CSV table of C-alpha atoms in Angstrom, one decimal:
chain,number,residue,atom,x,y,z
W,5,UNK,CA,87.9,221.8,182.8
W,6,UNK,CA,89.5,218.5,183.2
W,7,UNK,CA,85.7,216.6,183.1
W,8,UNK,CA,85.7,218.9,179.4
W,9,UNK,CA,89.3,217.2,178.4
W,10,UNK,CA,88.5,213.4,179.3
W,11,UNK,CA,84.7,214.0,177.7
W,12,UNK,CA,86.8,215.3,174.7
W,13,UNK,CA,89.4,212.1,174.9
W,14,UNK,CA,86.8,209.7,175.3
W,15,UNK,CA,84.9,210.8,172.1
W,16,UNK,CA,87.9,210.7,170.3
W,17,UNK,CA,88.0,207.2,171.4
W,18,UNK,CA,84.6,206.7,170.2
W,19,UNK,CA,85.2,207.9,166.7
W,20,UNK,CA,88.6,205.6,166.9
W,21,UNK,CA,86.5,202.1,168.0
W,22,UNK,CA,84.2,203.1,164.9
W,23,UNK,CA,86.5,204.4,162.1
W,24,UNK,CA,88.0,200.7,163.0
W,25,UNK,CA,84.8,199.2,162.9
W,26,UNK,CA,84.3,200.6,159.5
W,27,UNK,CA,87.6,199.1,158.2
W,28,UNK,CA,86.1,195.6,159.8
W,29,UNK,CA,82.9,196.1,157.5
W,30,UNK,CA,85.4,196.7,154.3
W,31,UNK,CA,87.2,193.9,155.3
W,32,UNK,CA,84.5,191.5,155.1
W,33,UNK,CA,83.1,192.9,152.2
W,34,UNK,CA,86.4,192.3,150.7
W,35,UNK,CA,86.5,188.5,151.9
W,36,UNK,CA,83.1,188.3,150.4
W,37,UNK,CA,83.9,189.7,146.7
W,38,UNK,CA,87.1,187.7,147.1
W,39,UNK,CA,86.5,184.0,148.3
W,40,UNK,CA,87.5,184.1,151.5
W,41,UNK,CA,91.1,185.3,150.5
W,42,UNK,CA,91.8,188.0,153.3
W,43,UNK,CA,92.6,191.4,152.6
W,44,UNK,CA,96.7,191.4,151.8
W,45,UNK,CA,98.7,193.9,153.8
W,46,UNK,CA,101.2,194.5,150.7
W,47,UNK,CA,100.8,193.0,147.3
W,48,UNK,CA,103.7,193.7,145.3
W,49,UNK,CA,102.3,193.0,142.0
W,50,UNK,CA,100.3,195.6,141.6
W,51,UNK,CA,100.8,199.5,142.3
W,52,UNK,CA,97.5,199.3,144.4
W,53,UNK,CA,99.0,196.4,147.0
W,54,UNK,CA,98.9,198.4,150.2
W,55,UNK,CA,96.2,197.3,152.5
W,56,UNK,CA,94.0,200.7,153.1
W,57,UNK,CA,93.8,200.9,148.9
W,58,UNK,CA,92.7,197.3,148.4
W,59,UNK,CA,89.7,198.5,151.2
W,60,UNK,CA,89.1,202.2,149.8
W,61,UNK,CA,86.2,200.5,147.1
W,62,UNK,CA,84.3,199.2,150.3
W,63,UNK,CA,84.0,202.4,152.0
W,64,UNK,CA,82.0,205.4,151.7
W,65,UNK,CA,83.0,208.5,148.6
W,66,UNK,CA,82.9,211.1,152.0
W,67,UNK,CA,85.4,209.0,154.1
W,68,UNK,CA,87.2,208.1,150.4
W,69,UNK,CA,87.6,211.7,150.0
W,70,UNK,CA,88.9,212.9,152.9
W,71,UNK,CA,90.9,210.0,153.7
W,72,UNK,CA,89.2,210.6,157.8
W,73,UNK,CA,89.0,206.6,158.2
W,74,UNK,CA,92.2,206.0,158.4
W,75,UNK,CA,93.5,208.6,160.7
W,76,UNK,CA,92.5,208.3,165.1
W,77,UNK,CA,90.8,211.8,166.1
W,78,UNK,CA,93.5,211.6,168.9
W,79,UNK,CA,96.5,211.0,166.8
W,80,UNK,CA,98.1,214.1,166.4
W,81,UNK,CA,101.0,213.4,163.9
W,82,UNK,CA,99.3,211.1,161.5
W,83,UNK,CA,101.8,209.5,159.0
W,84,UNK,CA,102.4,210.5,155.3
W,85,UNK,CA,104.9,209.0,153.4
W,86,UNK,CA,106.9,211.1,150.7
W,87,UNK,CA,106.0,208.7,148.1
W,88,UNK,CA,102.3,208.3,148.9
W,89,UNK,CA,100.7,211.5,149.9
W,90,UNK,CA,97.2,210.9,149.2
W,91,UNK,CA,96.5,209.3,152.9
W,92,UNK,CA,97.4,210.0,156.4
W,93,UNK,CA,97.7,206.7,158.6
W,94,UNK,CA,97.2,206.0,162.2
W,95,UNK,CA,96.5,202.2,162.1
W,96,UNK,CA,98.3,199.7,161.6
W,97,UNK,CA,97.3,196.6,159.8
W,98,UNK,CA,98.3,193.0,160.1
W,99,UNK,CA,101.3,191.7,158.5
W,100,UNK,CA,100.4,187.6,158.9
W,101,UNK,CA,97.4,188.3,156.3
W,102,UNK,CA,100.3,188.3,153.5
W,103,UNK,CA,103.0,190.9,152.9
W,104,UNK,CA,106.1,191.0,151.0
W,105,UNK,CA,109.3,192.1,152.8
W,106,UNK,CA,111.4,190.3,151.0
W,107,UNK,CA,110.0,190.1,147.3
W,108,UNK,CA,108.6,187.6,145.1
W,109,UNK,CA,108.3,184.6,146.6
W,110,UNK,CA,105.8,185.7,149.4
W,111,UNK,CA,103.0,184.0,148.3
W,112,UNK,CA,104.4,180.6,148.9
W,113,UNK,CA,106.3,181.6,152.4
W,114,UNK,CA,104.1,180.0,155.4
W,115,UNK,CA,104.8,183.2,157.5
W,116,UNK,CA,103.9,185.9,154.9
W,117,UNK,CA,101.7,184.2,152.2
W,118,UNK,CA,98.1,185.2,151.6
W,119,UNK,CA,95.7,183.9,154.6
W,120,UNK,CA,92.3,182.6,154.1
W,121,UNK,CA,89.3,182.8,156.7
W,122,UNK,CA,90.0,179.1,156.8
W,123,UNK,CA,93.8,179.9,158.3
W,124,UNK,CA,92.2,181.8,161.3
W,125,UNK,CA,91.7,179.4,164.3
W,126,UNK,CA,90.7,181.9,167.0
W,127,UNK,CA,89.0,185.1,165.4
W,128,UNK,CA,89.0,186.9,168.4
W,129,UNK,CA,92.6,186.6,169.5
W,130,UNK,CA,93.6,187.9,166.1
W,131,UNK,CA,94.2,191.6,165.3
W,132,UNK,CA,93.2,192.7,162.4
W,133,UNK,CA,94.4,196.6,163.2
W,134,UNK,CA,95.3,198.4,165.9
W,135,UNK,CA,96.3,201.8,167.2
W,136,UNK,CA,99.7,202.3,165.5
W,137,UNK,CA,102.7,204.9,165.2
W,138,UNK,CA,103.3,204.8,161.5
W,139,UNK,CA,107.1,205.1,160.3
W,140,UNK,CA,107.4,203.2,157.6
W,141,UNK,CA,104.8,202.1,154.6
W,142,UNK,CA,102.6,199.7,154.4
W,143,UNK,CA,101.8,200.3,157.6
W,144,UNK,CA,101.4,197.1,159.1
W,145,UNK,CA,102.4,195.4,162.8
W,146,UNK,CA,103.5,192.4,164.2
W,147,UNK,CA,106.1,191.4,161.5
W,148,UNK,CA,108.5,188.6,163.1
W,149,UNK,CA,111.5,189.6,165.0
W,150,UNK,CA,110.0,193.3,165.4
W,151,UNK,CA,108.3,192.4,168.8
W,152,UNK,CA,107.2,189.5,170.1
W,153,UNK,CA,103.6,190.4,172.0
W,154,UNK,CA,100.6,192.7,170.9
W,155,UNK,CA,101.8,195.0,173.4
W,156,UNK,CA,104.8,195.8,171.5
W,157,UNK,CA,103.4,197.3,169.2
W,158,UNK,CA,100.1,200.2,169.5
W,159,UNK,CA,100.2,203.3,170.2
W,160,UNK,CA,98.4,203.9,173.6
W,161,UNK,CA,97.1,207.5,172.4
W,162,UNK,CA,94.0,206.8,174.3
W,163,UNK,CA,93.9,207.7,178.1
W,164,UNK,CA,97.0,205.0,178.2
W,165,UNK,CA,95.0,202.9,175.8
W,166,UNK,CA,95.1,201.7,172.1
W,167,UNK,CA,92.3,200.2,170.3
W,168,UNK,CA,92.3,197.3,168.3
W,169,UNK,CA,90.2,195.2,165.7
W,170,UNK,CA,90.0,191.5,166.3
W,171,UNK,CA,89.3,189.4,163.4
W,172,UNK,CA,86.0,188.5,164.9
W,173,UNK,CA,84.9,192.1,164.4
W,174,UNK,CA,84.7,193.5,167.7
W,175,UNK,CA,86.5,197.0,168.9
W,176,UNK,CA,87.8,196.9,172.3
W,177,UNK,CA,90.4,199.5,174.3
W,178,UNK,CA,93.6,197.8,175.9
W,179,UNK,CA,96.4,198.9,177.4
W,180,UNK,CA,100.1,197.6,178.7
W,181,UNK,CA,99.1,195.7,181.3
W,182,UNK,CA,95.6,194.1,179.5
W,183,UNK,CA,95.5,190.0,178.8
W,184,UNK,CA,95.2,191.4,175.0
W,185,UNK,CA,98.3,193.0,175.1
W,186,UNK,CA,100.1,189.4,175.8
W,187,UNK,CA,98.7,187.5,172.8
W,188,UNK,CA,101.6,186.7,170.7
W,189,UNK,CA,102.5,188.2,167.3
W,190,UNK,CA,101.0,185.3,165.3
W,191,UNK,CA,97.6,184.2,167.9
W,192,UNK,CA,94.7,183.6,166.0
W,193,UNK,CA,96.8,181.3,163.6
């Protein structure tokens, strides 16, 4: 039984690397219907700010529904915040594209403002989303002073490994000890 348990991991794996892949596809849709403006992680102007709402149009009604796309097959205890119940979450999302920890003036703050394709000098040494333990909303990794390496932050729910999007839109598996999991919080910038 223990070929049965990996062949089971491994497809859960699978369906991780593509719900992720799917995300990728909305994200670029989103840069396309929004000149080049990458997807915010937290807009707080607007009730509809977080991340995984501003991407729910580019998806499909099924996944929309069921909310599946955002939730790793190997994640057993998806989050669900109190105030947002509608979505369990099992990624975690980017915080250099723009997010607002401290209020309004995030826009204009270098570190937090709203990121354009232009802003990305290396696509594929910047996550987009990875493999995350979900505490706290909106989700989203890498915010300064947290951790200071990719590393620090997936969770490695996968055989020891977490996947990740890059900005480039390819899917790969790291774990601890991978050159990925060194890239610092802000690479790709």
């Amino acid at each position: 039984m223990p070929a049965l348990k990996a062949a089971r991991g491994k497809a859960r794996q699978i369906a991780c690397m593509n719900n992720m892949k799917q995300i990728g596809l909305a994200c670029n849709m989103y840069l396309n219907d929004n000149d080049d403006n990458i997807c915010p992680t937290n807009d707080p102007n607007t009730t509809a700010g977080l991340w995984y709402y501003r991407l729910l149009p580019y998806v499909g009604m099924e996944m929309r529904r069921q909310g599946r796309l955002l939730t790793c097959p190997a994640d057993i205890t998806p989050y669900n915040s109190a105030w947002d119940t509608t979505y369990y979450l099992s990624y975690g999302y980017a915080d250099n594209f723009g997010y607002s920890p401290y209020g309004a003036n995030w826009e204009t703050n270098p570190a937090y403002g709203r990121k354009r394709v232009s802003d990305v000098k290396s696509p594929p040494k910047c996550a987009v989303l990875i493999d995350y333990q979900v505490s706290v909303p909106p989700a989203a990794f890498q915010q300064a002073g947290w951790g200071n390496n990719l590393g620090d932050w997936p969770a490695y729910r996968h055989e020891g490994k977490a996947n990740v999007l890059m900005f480039d839109g390819s899917v790969s598996s790291f774990n601890p000890n991978s050159p990925i999991a060194s890239y610092p919080w802000d690479a790709g910038f």
